[in-house]
Amino acid sequence: FVNTNFATGLGEGVVTWLNYSFRLLQLPVGVFGVAIGVAVLPPLTREIKKGDGTINDLVSSTFMSSIEAVLWIMASCSLFLYLESTNIISLLFGYGKFSLEDVMATSRALKCFSFAAVGYGLIKVMTSFYYALDKTKFAMYVSVLSIFVNFISNYYLSQKIGYVGLALTSSLTLSLNAFILFVIALS
C-alpha cells in the first residue's frame, strides 16, 4: 500500500514493475517461509503451553532449527532471484506489450527485492513463535514500526533513486522487522 502510493507518482509502468517483481519474491516466501512457519507453530505452542509459557530447551531447539531451515532455503532463493532476475522476468513476462524496457525495469526491482527474501521468510517463522508465546501484539507493534520506517525511507529514496529505491526500502524494512523480532526472541 505504502509503496504503491509512492510508485504512482514515479511514472508510467512503475506500479506494474514493482508488483510483478514483488509477486516473484512472494513465491519462495510463500512456499518455504510460510510452510516452515505453519509447521513449527503447533509444536512450539504445545511445548510452551506444557511449560506454562516458559521457553525450555525443546522450544529453543525447535525455534532455532526452523530459523536455520529458513536461512538456508531463503538465502539460496535470494541469490537465485538476484542472479537470474532478468532471465526470470524475460521468461515470464517478456512478450506482448511487456517491452524490453519493462523486462529490464522489473528485473532491477526484483534484484532489489531479492534482498528481502531472507528477512521475509524469517518473519513468517518468528511470527509463529510470538503467536505460540501469545505475544501477538509485540509482533504487530514491530510491523507498525516497520511501516513507519518504510514510509520515511520511501520518501527519501524514491526521490534519490526512483522506483528502485522503493524496492530497496522494502527489502531493508523487512530485514529490519526480522532483525528486531529475532533479537527480542533471543532475550
XYZ file of C-alpha atoms in Angstrom:
187
model
C 0.000 0.000 0.000
C 2.726 2.462 1.010
C 4.940 1.542 -1.955
C 2.052 1.766 -4.419
C 1.219 5.288 -3.267
C 4.800 6.378 -3.816
C 5.080 4.446 -7.092
C 2.077 6.159 -8.681
C 3.998 9.415 -8.787
C 7.131 7.962 -10.380
C 5.926 7.447 -13.935
C 4.196 5.033 -16.214
C 4.808 1.344 -15.606
C 6.376 1.690 -12.156
C 3.460 0.152 -10.262
C 3.467 -2.831 -12.622
C 7.237 -3.323 -12.383
C 7.109 -3.290 -8.598
C 4.010 -5.502 -8.339
C 5.343 -8.178 -10.692
C 8.730 -8.296 -9.041
C 7.235 -8.366 -5.531
C 4.949 -11.247 -6.510
C 8.020 -13.195 -7.608
C 9.626 -12.519 -4.227
C 6.492 -13.808 -2.530
C 6.662 -17.154 -4.343
C 9.594 -18.660 -2.394
C 8.460 -16.936 0.794
C 5.022 -18.487 0.433
C 6.298 -21.914 -0.497
C 9.096 -22.186 2.065
C 8.868 -19.431 4.699
C 5.137 -19.745 5.304
C 5.301 -23.554 5.186
C 8.002 -23.687 7.848
C 6.208 -21.057 9.936
C 2.942 -23.000 9.793
C 4.659 -26.320 10.501
C 6.530 -25.019 13.535
C 3.530 -23.322 15.186
C 1.789 -26.435 16.653
C 4.891 -27.987 18.273
C 6.005 -24.609 19.652
C 2.556 -23.855 21.029
C 2.174 -27.333 22.528
C 5.572 -27.230 24.238
C 5.171 -23.656 25.503
C 1.726 -24.480 26.936
C 3.190 -27.574 28.628
C 5.828 -25.412 30.284
C 3.296 -22.781 31.448
C 4.578 -20.172 28.998
C 8.271 -20.753 29.526
C 10.822 -21.383 26.829
C 12.531 -24.686 27.505
C 15.299 -26.463 25.601
C 12.885 -28.177 23.214
C 11.214 -24.869 22.324
C 14.607 -23.242 21.763
C 15.799 -26.165 19.671
C 12.636 -26.220 17.530
C 12.751 -22.456 17.052
C 16.438 -22.407 16.088
C 16.020 -25.374 13.732
C 13.238 -23.573 11.910
C 15.335 -20.398 11.732
C 18.251 -22.375 10.271
C 15.996 -24.027 7.689
C 14.597 -20.679 6.584
C 18.080 -19.144 6.428
C 19.448 -21.918 4.215
C 16.467 -22.083 1.889
C 15.718 -18.379 1.637
C 19.363 -17.347 1.198
C 19.508 -19.692 -1.795
C 16.259 -18.263 -3.166
C 17.534 -14.741 -2.624
C 20.718 -15.457 -4.536
C 18.790 -17.135 -7.356
C 16.336 -14.214 -7.664
C 19.208 -11.752 -7.747
C 21.390 -13.586 -10.257
C 18.606 -14.750 -12.563
C 16.232 -11.786 -12.290
C 16.479 -10.797 -15.953
C 16.027 -14.360 -17.190
C 13.061 -14.958 -14.871
C 11.301 -11.737 -15.886
C 12.048 -12.280 -19.565
C 10.688 -15.834 -19.454
C 7.508 -14.950 -17.571
C 6.630 -11.532 -18.936
C 8.870 -10.725 -21.924
C 6.240 -10.894 -24.628
C 3.266 -8.938 -25.928
C 3.042 -5.395 -24.634
C 5.708 -6.025 -21.999
C 8.704 -4.432 -23.725
C 12.414 -5.000 -23.223
C 12.454 -1.802 -21.148
C 9.727 -3.287 -18.937
C 11.709 -6.520 -18.574
C 14.842 -4.635 -17.535
C 12.976 -2.315 -15.143
C 11.127 -5.211 -13.496
C 14.412 -7.121 -13.274
C 16.076 -4.193 -11.455
C 13.189 -4.108 -8.985
C 13.420 -7.882 -8.456
C 17.153 -7.589 -7.766
C 16.405 -5.080 -5.011
C 13.504 -7.129 -3.650
C 15.653 -10.270 -3.613
C 17.472 -8.987 -0.535
C 14.180 -9.252 1.371
C 13.728 -12.998 0.860
C 15.632 -14.000 3.986
C 14.037 -11.376 6.234
C 10.557 -12.009 4.884
C 10.932 -15.762 5.392
C 12.241 -15.254 8.922
C 9.295 -13.027 9.766
C 6.944 -15.897 8.934
C 8.698 -18.211 11.394
C 9.166 -15.612 14.115
C 5.550 -14.526 13.903
C 4.583 -18.139 14.645
C 6.974 -18.086 17.597
C 5.347 -14.955 19.021
C 1.883 -16.425 18.405
C 2.915 -19.533 20.334
C 4.084 -17.294 23.187
C 0.783 -15.398 22.993
C 2.686 -12.169 22.296
C 0.892 -11.259 19.097
C 0.727 -7.573 19.984
C 4.518 -7.303 20.050
C 4.809 -8.691 16.509
C 2.100 -6.243 15.431
C 3.934 -3.286 17.017
C 7.115 -4.247 15.190
C 5.136 -4.389 11.934
C 3.656 -0.941 12.562
C 7.139 0.411 13.278
C 8.331 -1.166 10.030
C 5.529 0.517 8.085
C 6.577 3.865 9.535
C 10.248 3.237 8.663
C 9.186 2.119 5.188
C 7.209 5.324 4.662
C 10.066 7.596 5.741
C 12.627 5.627 3.744
C 10.391 5.585 0.663
C 10.036 9.341 0.839
C 13.806 9.770 0.846
C 14.916 7.007 -1.525
C 12.172 7.426 -4.132
C 13.384 10.987 -4.640
C 17.021 9.896 -4.879
C 16.886 6.696 -6.950
C 13.264 6.355 -8.081
C 11.304 3.123 -8.119
C 14.386 1.033 -7.325
C 14.513 2.880 -4.013
C 11.019 1.635 -3.204
C 12.064 -1.983 -3.753
C 15.262 -1.493 -1.801
C 13.385 0.152 1.052
C 11.018 -2.815 1.237
C 13.988 -5.158 1.489
C 15.600 -3.097 4.211
C 12.344 -2.742 6.135
C 11.526 -6.452 6.022
C 15.071 -7.246 7.138
C 14.807 -4.732 9.985
C 11.478 -6.237 11.045
C 13.019 -9.726 11.113
C 16.080 -8.481 12.989
C 14.015 -6.828 15.730
C 11.786 -9.887 16.152
C 14.826 -12.174 16.309
C 16.814 -10.054 18.788
C 13.853 -9.754 21.154
C 13.128 -13.500 20.817
C 16.661 -14.254 21.993
C 16.356 -12.040 25.052
